[in-house]
Coordinates of C-alpha atoms and ligand atoms in Angstrom, one line a residue:
M936 CA -49.5 5.9 47.4
N937 CA -48.8 1.9 48.0
D938 CA -50.6 1.4 51.0
H939 CA -48.6 -1.8 52.1
F940 CA -46.0 1.1 53.6
Q941 CA -43.0 -0.1 51.6
S942 CA -40.0 1.9 51.5
I943 CA -38.1 2.7 48.5
E944 CA -35.6 -0.3 49.8
E945 CA -38.4 -2.7 49.9
I946 CA -39.7 -2.1 46.6
T947 CA -36.6 -1.8 45.4
K948 CA -36.4 -5.7 46.0
E949 CA -39.7 -6.3 44.6
S950 CA -38.6 -5.0 41.2
I951 CA -35.4 -6.8 41.4
F952 CA -37.2 -9.6 41.7
V953 CA -40.3 -8.9 39.8
L954 CA -38.1 -7.8 36.9
Y955 CA -35.2 -10.1 37.0
K956 CA -36.2 -13.0 39.0
L957 CA -33.3 -12.4 41.3
E958 CA -33.1 -12.3 44.9
Y959 CA -31.3 -9.9 45.8
C960 CA -30.2 -8.0 49.0
P961 CA -30.2 -4.2 48.0
E962 CA -29.8 -3.2 51.6
L963 CA -26.2 -3.0 51.7
D964 CA -25.8 -1.0 47.8
F965 CA -28.0 2.0 49.6
Q966 CA -26.4 4.7 50.8
Y967 CA -26.9 8.5 51.6
T968 CA -26.8 10.4 48.1
K969 CA -23.2 12.6 48.1
K970 CA -23.8 15.6 48.6
E971 CA -22.7 16.4 45.4
Y972 CA -25.3 14.9 43.3
P973 CA -29.0 15.9 43.5
G974 CA -31.0 13.6 45.3
D975 CA -31.3 11.9 49.0
L976 CA -31.2 8.4 49.0
T977 CA -28.8 6.3 46.6
F978 CA -28.7 2.5 45.1
I979 CA -25.0 1.7 43.6
L980 CA -26.0 -0.5 40.7
F981 CA -22.4 -1.7 40.6
S982 CA -22.4 -5.3 41.4
L983 CA -26.4 -5.7 40.7
S984 CA -24.7 -4.7 36.8
K985 CA -21.7 -7.5 37.4
K986 CA -24.0 -10.3 39.0
L987 CA -27.2 -9.8 35.7
R988 CA -24.3 -8.5 32.7
K989 CA -26.3 -6.0 32.3
P990 CA -24.9 -2.0 31.3
A991 CA -26.3 -0.3 34.7
E992 CA -27.6 2.5 33.0
D993 CA -30.2 0.2 31.6
I994 CA -31.0 -1.7 35.3
G995 CA -31.0 1.6 36.4
K996 CA -33.6 3.1 34.5
N997 CA -35.9 -0.2 35.0
I998 CA -35.8 -0.5 38.7
G999 CA -36.2 3.8 38.8
T1000 CA -39.2 3.6 36.9
Y1001 CA -40.5 0.9 38.9
V1002 CA -40.3 2.5 42.4
Q1003 CA -41.7 5.5 40.8
N1004 CA -44.6 4.0 39.8
Q1005 CA -45.3 2.2 43.2
L1006 CA -44.8 5.9 45.3
K1007 CA -46.8 7.9 42.7
G1008 CA -45.6 11.5 43.1
L1009 CA -43.5 11.2 45.8
I1010 CA -40.0 10.5 44.1
R1011 CA -38.1 11.5 41.1
F1012 CA -34.7 9.7 40.2
S1013 CA -32.0 10.0 38.0
I1014 CA -28.8 8.1 37.0
I1015 CA -25.3 9.1 37.2
E1016 CA -22.3 6.6 36.1
G1017 CA -23.6 3.7 38.0
F1018 CA -25.9 5.0 40.9
L1019 CA -29.3 5.3 40.9
N1020 CA -30.5 8.8 42.7
F1021 CA -33.6 8.7 44.4
I1022 CA -34.8 12.3 45.1
F1023 CA -37.9 12.5 47.8
E1024 CA -40.4 14.7 47.4
D1025 CA -41.8 16.4 50.7
G1026 CA -44.8 13.8 50.6
Y1027 CA -42.1 10.8 50.5
Y1028 CA -41.3 12.1 54.1
I1029 CA -44.7 12.3 55.4
F1030 CA -44.5 8.9 54.0
L1031 CA -42.1 7.8 55.8
L1032 CA -43.2 9.0 58.9
K1033 CA -46.6 7.8 58.8
R1034 CA -45.2 4.3 58.2
M1035 CA -43.3 4.9 61.4
L1036 CA -46.1 6.1 63.5
N1037 CA -47.3 2.5 62.8
T1038 CA -46.0 0.1 65.6
N1039 CA -45.3 -2.6 63.1
F1040 CA -42.3 -0.6 61.9
Y1041 CA -40.3 -2.0 64.8
H1042 CA -41.4 -6.0 64.7
L1043 CA -40.3 -7.2 61.8
K1044 CA -41.3 -10.9 61.0
L1045 CA -38.5 -12.5 60.1
P1046 CA -38.3 -16.8 59.6
S1047 CA -38.7 -17.6 63.1
K1048 CA -36.9 -20.0 65.2
K1049 CA -36.2 -21.6 68.3
I1050 CA -32.7 -20.4 69.6
M1051 CA -31.3 -21.5 72.8
I1052 CA -28.8 -19.0 73.7
E1053 CA -26.0 -19.9 77.0
Y1054 CA -24.6 -17.0 78.9
S1055 CA -22.8 -16.1 82.1
S1056 CA -22.5 -19.6 83.1
P1057 CA -20.5 -19.2 86.5
N1058 CA -18.6 -21.1 88.6
T1059 CA -19.5 -21.2 92.2
N1060 CA -16.1 -20.6 94.0
K1061 CA -16.2 -16.8 93.5
P1062 CA -18.5 -13.5 93.2
L1063 CA -18.7 -12.4 89.1
H1064 CA -17.0 -9.6 88.2
L1065 CA -16.3 -7.2 85.2
G1066 CA -15.7 -10.3 82.5
H1067 CA -18.9 -12.0 83.5
V1068 CA -20.3 -8.4 83.2
R1069 CA -19.4 -8.1 79.9
N1070 CA -20.8 -12.2 79.2
I1071 CA -23.6 -11.3 80.7
L1072 CA -24.5 -8.4 78.8
I1073 CA -24.1 -9.5 75.4
G1074 CA -25.6 -12.2 76.1
S1075 CA -28.8 -11.1 77.2
S1076 CA -28.6 -7.9 74.6
I1077 CA -28.5 -10.7 71.8
A1078 CA -31.3 -12.1 73.0
E1079 CA -33.5 -9.2 73.1
I1080 CA -32.5 -8.5 69.8
L1081 CA -33.5 -11.9 68.0
K1082 CA -36.8 -11.9 70.2
M1083 CA -37.4 -8.7 68.7
V1084 CA -37.4 -9.8 65.2
G1085 CA -39.2 -13.0 65.5
H1086 CA -37.5 -15.6 67.1
Q1087 CA -38.4 -17.9 70.2
I1088 CA -35.6 -17.5 72.5
I1089 CA -34.6 -19.8 75.2
K1090 CA -32.3 -18.2 77.9
I1091 CA -30.0 -20.5 80.0
Q1092 CA -27.5 -20.6 82.2
I1093 CA -25.5 -23.8 83.6
I1094 CA -24.2 -22.9 87.1
N1095 CA -20.8 -24.9 87.6
D1096 CA -21.3 -26.1 90.9
R1097 CA -18.9 -29.2 91.1
G1098 CA -15.2 -29.5 90.2
I1099 CA -12.2 -29.2 92.1
H1100 CA -12.4 -25.2 92.3
I1101 CA -15.5 -25.0 94.5
C1102 CA -13.6 -28.1 96.5
K1103 CA -10.7 -25.7 96.8
S1104 CA -13.3 -23.1 98.8
M1105 CA -14.5 -26.2 100.8
V1106 CA -10.9 -27.2 102.0
A1107 CA -10.2 -24.0 103.2
W1108 CA -13.8 -23.2 105.0
K1109 CA -13.2 -26.7 106.5
K1110 CA -9.8 -25.8 107.9
F1111 CA -9.5 -22.0 108.8
G1112 CA -13.5 -21.2 108.5
K1113 CA -14.6 -22.4 112.3
G1114 CA -18.1 -22.7 111.4
E1115 CA -18.3 -18.9 110.0
T1116 CA -21.4 -18.1 107.6
P1117 CA -22.1 -15.2 105.5
D1118 CA -24.4 -13.6 108.4
D1119 CA -21.8 -13.8 110.7
V1120 CA -19.8 -11.4 109.0
N1121 CA -22.0 -9.7 107.3
M1122 CA -20.8 -10.9 103.9
K1123 CA -22.8 -11.6 100.1
G1124 CA -22.5 -15.4 100.0
D1125 CA -20.5 -15.3 96.8
H1126 CA -18.5 -12.7 98.3
F1127 CA -17.8 -14.7 101.7
V1128 CA -17.1 -18.1 99.4
G1129 CA -14.8 -16.1 97.2
K1130 CA -12.7 -15.5 100.1
Y1131 CA -11.7 -18.9 101.2
Y1132 CA -11.1 -19.5 97.4
S1133 CA -8.6 -16.7 97.6
L1134 CA -7.1 -18.1 101.1
F1135 CA -6.4 -21.6 99.2
D1136 CA -5.1 -19.9 96.8
K1137 CA -2.5 -18.1 99.6
I1138 CA -1.6 -21.2 100.9
Y1139 CA -1.4 -22.8 97.8
R1140 CA 1.3 -21.0 96.6
E1141 CA 3.1 -20.4 99.8
E1142 CA 3.4 -24.3 99.4
L1143 CA 5.0 -24.1 95.9
S1144 CA 7.2 -21.4 97.0
K1145 CA 9.0 -24.3 99.5
V1146 CA 8.4 -27.1 96.8
P1147 CA 7.6 -26.5 93.1
K1148 CA 6.0 -29.8 92.4
E1149 CA 1.8 -29.4 92.3
K1150 CA 1.8 -32.7 93.9
N1151 CA 3.7 -31.9 96.4
S1152 CA 1.1 -29.4 97.7
S1153 CA -0.6 -30.7 100.9
I1154 CA -3.6 -28.2 100.2
L1155 CA -4.1 -29.0 96.4
N1156 CA -4.1 -33.1 97.5
E1157 CA -7.0 -32.4 100.3
A1158 CA -9.0 -30.8 97.4
R1159 CA -8.6 -33.7 95.1
E1160 CA -9.6 -36.0 98.0
L1161 CA -12.5 -33.9 98.7
L1162 CA -13.5 -34.0 94.9
N1163 CA -12.8 -37.9 95.3
K1164 CA -15.4 -38.2 98.0
W1165 CA -17.7 -35.7 96.3
E1166 CA -18.3 -37.9 93.5
N1167 CA -18.8 -41.3 95.5
G1168 CA -21.3 -39.5 97.5
D1169 CA -20.0 -39.3 100.8
L1170 CA -22.5 -37.3 102.4
I1171 CA -20.7 -34.6 104.8
T1172 CA -18.8 -33.5 101.8
R1173 CA -22.5 -33.1 100.2
K1174 CA -24.0 -31.2 103.3
I1175 CA -20.9 -28.9 102.9
W1176 CA -20.7 -28.3 99.3
E1177 CA -24.5 -27.9 99.4
R1178 CA -24.0 -25.3 102.0
M1179 CA -21.1 -23.0 100.4
N1180 CA -22.9 -23.5 96.9
R1181 CA -26.5 -22.2 98.5
W1182 CA -24.9 -19.2 99.9
V1183 CA -23.4 -18.4 96.2
Y1184 CA -26.2 -18.8 94.6
N1185 CA -28.2 -16.0 96.7
G1186 CA -24.9 -13.7 96.0
F1187 CA -25.1 -14.6 92.3
E1188 CA -29.2 -13.9 92.5
E1189 CA -28.5 -10.5 93.5
T1190 CA -25.9 -9.4 91.4
Y1191 CA -27.9 -10.6 88.3
R1192 CA -31.4 -9.0 90.1
K1193 CA -29.1 -5.7 90.2
L1194 CA -28.3 -5.8 86.8
E1195 CA -31.7 -6.8 86.1
I1196 CA -30.7 -9.2 83.4
N1197 CA -32.6 -12.5 83.8
F1198 CA -32.8 -16.4 82.6
D1199 CA -35.6 -19.0 81.2
K1200 CA -33.8 -22.0 82.4
I1201 CA -31.1 -22.8 85.2
E1202 CA -29.4 -25.7 84.7
Y1203 CA -26.4 -27.5 87.4
E1204 CA -23.3 -29.2 86.2
S1205 CA -23.8 -31.5 89.2
N1206 CA -27.4 -32.4 87.7
V1207 CA -25.4 -33.6 84.4
Y1208 CA -22.0 -34.4 84.5
K1209 CA -23.5 -38.2 85.4
T1210 CA -25.0 -38.2 81.4
G1211 CA -21.6 -37.2 80.3
K1212 CA -19.9 -39.7 82.1
E1213 CA -22.0 -42.0 81.0
I1214 CA -21.3 -40.9 77.2
I1215 CA -17.7 -41.4 77.6
K1216 CA -18.3 -45.1 79.0
K1217 CA -20.0 -46.0 75.9
G1218 CA -17.8 -44.3 73.5
L1219 CA -14.6 -45.8 75.2
K1220 CA -16.3 -49.6 74.5
K1221 CA -17.1 -48.1 70.6
G1222 CA -13.7 -47.1 71.1
I1223 CA -13.8 -44.1 69.8
F1224 CA -12.0 -43.3 73.3
F1225 CA -9.0 -44.5 74.9
Q1226 CA -7.9 -45.6 78.0
K1227 CA -4.3 -45.4 79.3
K1228 CA -2.9 -47.8 81.8
D1229 CA -3.8 -45.0 85.1
L1230 CA -7.1 -45.9 83.5
S1231 CA -7.9 -42.2 82.5
V1232 CA -9.8 -41.7 79.5
W1233 CA -9.1 -39.7 76.5
I1234 CA -9.8 -38.8 72.9
D1235 CA -7.1 -38.5 70.2
L1236 CA -7.6 -35.8 67.9
T1237 CA -4.0 -35.4 66.7
K1238 CA -5.2 -36.3 63.7
E1239 CA -7.6 -33.1 62.9
G1240 CA -4.8 -31.1 64.5
F1241 CA -5.5 -31.1 67.6
D1242 CA -4.3 -32.7 70.7
K1243 CA -5.2 -35.6 72.9
K1244 CA -8.0 -35.0 75.1
L1245 CA -8.5 -36.0 78.7
L1246 CA -11.9 -36.9 78.9
L1247 CA -12.2 -38.4 82.6
R1248 CA -9.4 -38.6 85.1
S1249 CA -7.7 -41.5 86.3
D1250 CA -9.6 -41.6 89.7
Q1251 CA -12.5 -41.4 87.0
T1252 CA -13.8 -38.3 87.8
S1253 CA -14.9 -36.3 85.3
V1254 CA -13.5 -32.8 83.9
Y1255 CA -15.0 -29.9 82.7
I1256 CA -15.4 -30.9 79.2
T1257 CA -17.2 -34.4 80.3
Q1258 CA -19.9 -32.2 81.5
D1259 CA -20.3 -29.6 78.3
I1260 CA -21.1 -32.8 76.3
G1261 CA -23.9 -34.5 78.8
T1262 CA -25.4 -30.9 79.0
A1263 CA -25.3 -30.5 75.0
V1264 CA -27.2 -34.0 74.7
E1265 CA -29.6 -33.1 77.1
R1266 CA -30.4 -29.8 75.8
F1267 CA -31.1 -31.4 72.1
K1268 CA -33.3 -34.5 73.6
K1269 CA -35.1 -31.9 76.2
Y1270 CA -35.9 -28.4 74.0
N1271 CA -36.4 -29.4 70.3
I1272 CA -34.3 -26.0 69.4
D1273 CA -32.7 -25.2 65.9
K1274 CA -30.1 -23.4 67.2
L1275 CA -27.4 -23.6 70.6
I1276 CA -25.2 -20.3 70.8
Y1277 CA -22.6 -20.5 73.9
I1278 CA -21.5 -17.3 74.5
V1279 CA -18.4 -17.7 76.2
G1280 CA -14.6 -15.5 76.1
K1281 CA -12.4 -16.2 73.8
E1282 CA -10.0 -17.9 75.8
Q1283 CA -12.1 -20.7 76.0
D1284 CA -12.1 -20.8 72.0
Y1285 CA -10.2 -24.2 71.7
H1286 CA -12.1 -25.8 74.2
F1287 CA -15.2 -25.5 72.1
Q1288 CA -13.7 -26.6 69.1
I1289 CA -12.7 -30.1 70.8
L1290 CA -16.1 -30.4 72.4
F1291 CA -17.9 -29.7 69.0
K1292 CA -15.4 -32.1 67.0
I1293 CA -15.7 -34.7 70.1
L1294 CA -19.6 -34.5 69.5
K1295 CA -19.4 -35.4 66.1
C1296 CA -17.2 -38.1 66.8
L1297 CA -19.7 -39.2 68.5
G1298 CA -22.2 -39.0 65.8
Y1299 CA -25.3 -36.5 66.8
S1300 CA -27.0 -35.2 64.0
W1301 CA -27.5 -31.7 65.5
V1302 CA -23.7 -30.7 65.9
N1303 CA -24.2 -28.2 62.9
K1304 CA -26.6 -26.4 65.3
L1305 CA -24.0 -25.6 67.7
S1306 CA -21.8 -22.2 67.5
H1307 CA -19.7 -20.7 70.3
F1308 CA -20.1 -16.9 70.1
S1309 CA -16.3 -15.8 71.4
Y1310 CA -15.8 -12.7 72.4
E1311 CA -12.4 -10.1 74.0
M1312 CA -12.1 -9.6 76.8
V1313 CA -12.0 -6.7 79.3
Y1314 CA -9.2 -4.7 80.5
L1315 CA -8.3 -2.3 83.6
P1316 CA -6.3 0.8 82.8
S1317 CA -4.1 -1.3 85.3
G1318 CA -3.8 -3.9 82.7
R1319 CA -5.3 -7.0 82.5
M1320 CA -7.9 -8.3 85.3
K1321 CA -5.6 -10.7 87.6
S1322 CA -7.4 -12.3 90.5
R1323 CA -4.5 -13.7 92.1
E1324 CA -2.8 -9.9 92.0
G1325 CA -6.5 -8.8 93.4
N1326 CA -6.2 -6.3 90.2
I1327 CA -10.0 -7.6 89.6
I1328 CA -13.2 -5.5 89.9
D1329 CA -16.5 -7.8 91.2
A1330 CA -19.8 -6.7 89.6
D1331 CA -20.9 -5.5 92.9
S1332 CA -18.4 -3.1 93.8
L1333 CA -18.4 -2.0 90.5
F1334 CA -22.5 -1.1 90.5
L1335 CA -21.7 0.8 93.6
K1336 CA -18.8 2.7 91.6
M1337 CA -21.4 3.5 88.8
Y1338 CA -24.0 4.8 91.1
S1339 CA -21.5 7.1 92.8
I1340 CA -20.5 8.1 90.3
A1341 CA -23.6 9.0 88.5
K1342 CA -24.3 11.1 91.4
K1343 CA -21.3 13.0 91.8
N1344 CA -20.9 13.9 87.5
F1345 CA -23.6 14.0 86.7
L1346 CA -26.7 14.5 89.4
N1347 CA -25.0 16.6 91.6
K1348 CA -24.3 18.6 88.9
Y1349 CA -27.1 18.6 86.2
S1350 CA -29.5 17.3 87.3
K1351 CA -33.0 18.9 88.1
L1352 CA -34.1 16.3 90.1
K1353 CA -35.3 17.4 93.8
E1354 CA -35.9 14.6 95.9
K1355 CA -33.7 12.1 97.4
K1356 CA -35.8 9.2 96.5
E1357 CA -35.5 10.1 92.6
Q1358 CA -32.2 11.0 92.7
D1359 CA -30.9 7.9 94.4
S1360 CA -33.1 5.8 92.0
S1361 CA -32.1 7.8 88.8
A1362 CA -28.1 7.3 90.1
K1363 CA -29.3 3.6 89.4
I1364 CA -30.7 3.6 86.0
I1365 CA -27.8 6.4 85.0
G1366 CA -25.0 4.5 86.5
L1367 CA -26.6 1.3 85.2
G1368 CA -27.1 2.6 82.1
A1369 CA -23.5 3.9 81.6
M1370 CA -21.9 1.0 82.4
K1371 CA -24.2 -1.7 79.8
Y1372 CA -23.8 1.1 77.1
Y1373 CA -20.1 1.7 77.4
F1374 CA -19.7 -2.5 77.2
L1375 CA -22.0 -2.7 74.6
K1376 CA -21.3 0.0 72.3
V1377 CA -18.4 -1.7 71.5
D1378 CA -18.2 -4.8 68.7
P1379 CA -17.5 -7.6 70.8
K1380 CA -14.3 -9.0 68.9
K1381 CA -12.9 -6.1 70.1
K1382 CA -11.2 -5.6 73.3
I1383 CA -12.3 -3.4 76.4
V1384 CA -10.6 -0.9 78.4
F1385 CA -12.7 -0.3 81.0
Y1386 CA -12.8 3.6 82.6
P1387 CA -15.5 4.0 85.0
E1388 CA -15.5 7.6 84.7
K1389 CA -15.7 8.0 81.5
S1390 CA -18.7 6.1 80.8
I1391 CA -20.4 8.9 82.1
D1392 CA -20.1 12.1 80.7
F1393 CA -23.5 13.3 78.8
K1394 CA -21.5 15.1 76.2
G1395 CA -19.9 12.1 75.0
K1396 CA -20.8 8.6 73.7
T1397 CA -22.4 7.5 76.9
G1398 CA -25.6 5.8 78.0
T1399 CA -26.2 9.2 79.7
Y1400 CA -26.2 11.3 76.5
I1401 CA -28.7 9.2 75.3
Q1402 CA -30.5 8.9 78.3
Y1403 CA -30.5 12.9 78.2
T1404 CA -31.4 13.3 74.9
Y1405 CA -34.3 10.6 75.6
S1406 CA -35.6 13.1 78.8
R1407 CA -35.3 16.1 76.7
I1408 CA -37.7 14.5 74.1
R1409 CA -40.2 13.6 76.6
S1410 CA -40.1 17.1 78.2
L1411 CA -40.9 18.6 74.8
E1412 CA -44.0 16.4 74.8
R1413 CA -45.2 17.3 77.9
K1414 CA -44.7 20.8 77.0
F1415 CA -46.7 20.5 74.1
F1416 CA -49.4 18.6 74.9
N1417 CA -50.0 21.1 77.9
L1418 CA -50.3 23.7 74.7
C1419 CA -52.7 22.0 72.7
S1420 CA -53.4 18.1 71.9
L1421 CA -52.0 16.7 68.8
L1422 CA -53.8 17.4 65.7
N1423 CA -54.7 15.3 63.2
D1424 CA -54.7 15.6 59.5
Y1425 CA -52.7 18.7 58.3
W1426 CA -50.6 16.1 56.9
S1427 CA -50.8 17.5 52.8
N1428 CA -49.2 20.8 52.8
I1429 CA -46.1 20.6 54.6
K1430 CA -42.8 20.9 54.3
F1431 CA -39.5 20.1 55.5
D1432 CA -36.3 21.3 56.3
V1433 CA -33.1 19.2 56.3
Y1434 CA -32.9 18.8 60.2
E1435 CA -36.4 17.4 59.8
K1436 CA -35.6 15.3 56.6
N1437 CA -32.1 13.7 58.2
M1438 CA -34.0 13.1 61.8
I1439 CA -36.7 10.9 59.5
K1440 CA -34.4 9.7 57.1
I1441 CA -32.3 7.9 60.2
L1442 CA -34.9 7.1 62.0
Q1443 CA -36.5 4.6 59.2
K1444 CA -33.1 3.2 59.3
Y1445 CA -34.2 1.5 62.5
P1446 CA -35.9 -1.7 61.0
L1447 CA -32.6 -2.8 59.2
I1448 CA -30.0 -1.8 61.9
L1449 CA -32.4 -4.4 63.7
K1450 CA -32.3 -6.7 61.2
K1451 CA -28.1 -6.4 60.4
S1452 CA -27.5 -6.3 64.2
S1453 CA -29.3 -9.9 64.7
K1454 CA -28.0 -11.4 61.8
S1455 CA -24.0 -10.5 62.9
L1456 CA -25.3 -10.8 66.7
N1457 CA -23.5 -7.7 67.4
P1458 CA -25.7 -5.5 69.7
S1459 CA -22.8 -2.7 69.2
L1460 CA -24.9 -1.9 65.9
I1461 CA -27.7 -0.8 67.7
A1462 CA -25.2 1.3 70.2
N1463 CA -24.1 3.1 67.8
Y1464 CA -27.2 3.7 66.0
V1465 CA -29.0 5.0 68.9
F1466 CA -26.1 7.5 69.4
E1467 CA -26.7 8.4 66.1
V1468 CA -29.8 9.1 66.3
S1469 CA -29.6 11.1 69.5
K1470 CA -26.9 13.2 67.7
T1471 CA -29.1 13.8 64.9
F1472 CA -31.9 14.7 66.9
N1473 CA -29.8 17.2 69.0
L1474 CA -28.5 19.1 66.0
L1475 CA -32.3 19.6 65.2
Y1476 CA -33.2 20.7 68.4
Q1477 CA -30.6 23.1 68.2
K1478 CA -31.6 24.4 64.7
K1479 CA -34.8 24.7 65.2
R1480 CA -37.6 26.0 67.2
L1481 CA -39.4 22.9 67.7
I1482 CA -42.5 24.2 69.3
D1483 CA -43.8 27.3 67.5
P1484 CA -47.2 28.6 69.8
L1485 CA -47.5 30.8 66.2
N1486 CA -47.4 28.0 64.0
L1487 CA -48.9 24.6 65.2
V1488 CA -49.6 22.8 62.6
Q1489 CA -45.5 22.8 61.5
S1490 CA -45.1 22.1 65.4
N1491 CA -47.8 19.3 65.6
I1492 CA -45.5 17.6 62.2
C1493 CA -42.2 18.3 64.5
M1494 CA -43.8 16.6 67.7
N1495 CA -44.6 13.8 65.7
I1496 CA -41.1 13.3 64.5
I1497 CA -39.9 13.8 67.9
H1498 CA -42.2 11.2 69.5
V1499 CA -40.9 8.6 67.0
T1500 CA -37.4 9.5 67.9
G1501 CA -38.5 8.8 71.4
N1502 CA -39.7 5.3 70.9
V1503 CA -37.1 4.7 68.5
L1504 CA -34.2 5.4 71.1
K1505 CA -36.3 3.7 74.0
S1506 CA -36.6 0.7 72.2
G1507 CA -33.5 0.7 70.7
M1508 CA -31.7 1.1 74.4
N1509 CA -34.2 -2.1 75.5
L1510 CA -32.6 -4.0 73.7
L1511 CA -29.2 -3.0 75.3
G1512 CA -31.0 -4.0 78.8
I1513 CA -31.0 0.3 79.6
K1514 CA -34.2 2.0 81.4
M1515 CA -34.7 5.6 80.3
L1516 CA -36.1 8.1 82.4
D1517 CA -38.4 10.7 81.6
R1518 CA -37.1 13.5 83.7
M1519 CA -33.5 13.7 84.2
Ligands
LIG578 N1 -18.1 -21.9 84.1 C1 -17.6 -21.8 83.3 C2 -15.9 -20.6 83.6 O1 -16.0 -20.3 84.9 C3 -17.6 -21.1 81.9 C4 -18.9 -21.8 81.8 C5 -19.1 -21.7 79.8 N2 -20.3 -22.5 79.3 C6 -19.9 -23.9 78.4 N3 -20.9 -24.3 78.6 N4 -18.8 -24.5 79.2 O2 -15.2 -20.8 83.3

């Protein structure tokens, strides 16, 4: 037997290289053999045959023989109309199972890159909401997946702590707050500052309804004045700004903690916007940008199919894109990264297209290392989230809601957990897990309509179902270990039934799924895979007596399969940021 533990897929790849001197990625051409044909796994020969301009039959024979020689006695093969069918002997399942018990099974060693992933990056004028939650979950899951396949990852967020948005909250607080602090009203700091942002918005709308011109809105003008004062370093303005931002940071930290996510680096727009401004001033001198009579600075991208874009306002205050220019430059100067991925919603597609264009015009060599990972929005059953209409769920209330649904719909009905303390901590793990799974099982490019109640259903395609399956596995293991400790070497005469075979087959796909999801930056592949693993396991569980005191050797093999299943579920869910419970 090949002691490098190579599987059929890997040996096939090797055979194509050895026989035909071709780097070919056969993974995509493998599928489970159709029921009508003999076999377990099928390699589809068509695309390879086309590429090599050789008959499929010949290629199939050569590859089949090569693989068979490597895995002596473990497989047979047959070729039927362009399909190379591998027929596994039971020994091949033992081989696969042993391979999966080896921890290297999980850790792929792809060529490592240093990748920076930016996500979350909130504004400091209000609390995080459902949309941020999707962003954060996608960002941190992608980071974990890339780490798992061997990349070096820097998780970063830039906090947009300066600009007109925070000045709006500041104006309202100055005018109406009477010195009130979050502690005075027992509110989280980000919610507190958000309250004043809403108040600003309400007054602004009232003003607009009377005089429908932005520039006549006195409260907006006050906010603009404040921004100007801020950029000119006005001490009192800076003090209020610092204080209100501090409240918000404390609030954000608490939300991140509850969501169990973190960052390696945190940047603040207030520290980098000046770099952006300087770059623009230099670009203006070089003629890359142009200035209007009112002194505002622009870039003309009409030749490239875009608009003219404002880079500095007439009062020389900087805009959103100004800071992104500075930030990108500093990041490449400081971190020596191979790649920078911005996880930002698709409403900012245009922003990033323009940003990359501007950086290109400025002549930076690393522009091709930038990418914007765009994703779709979250909708509520009542429609798109709009803060103005109050149709918005903030992250903190969402978590509370999830905990309470976990209690009501799962723990109170099905759980064996008796102690209140354990129930409470489990409610958090189940509620949060359900929410994370609900978000991550959907392809980032697709819209989500969020129904909190639907996400916790231990019979549906939910995180709860997978957690439940996992706790069932751990409970079986506890029982078996009580019965007798693991037997060692009874591998040789083992027979597998179809449920066990299916289980081993699906488990051994894990590294392939990992690779695919890391290449496409798509956590939903993992989410859907762990669901399939759970389903396959539950079928095995229903159909078979897994622990049979009269057949300990067979039970032992089953326990090995179950053990790997538990590990794969835990590892996969961990990549989605979801914790597992040993008991539920
Ligand atoms: N703070 C911005 C917002 O809330 C998102 C920032 C995204 N990241 C960036 N580098 N522009 O819309």
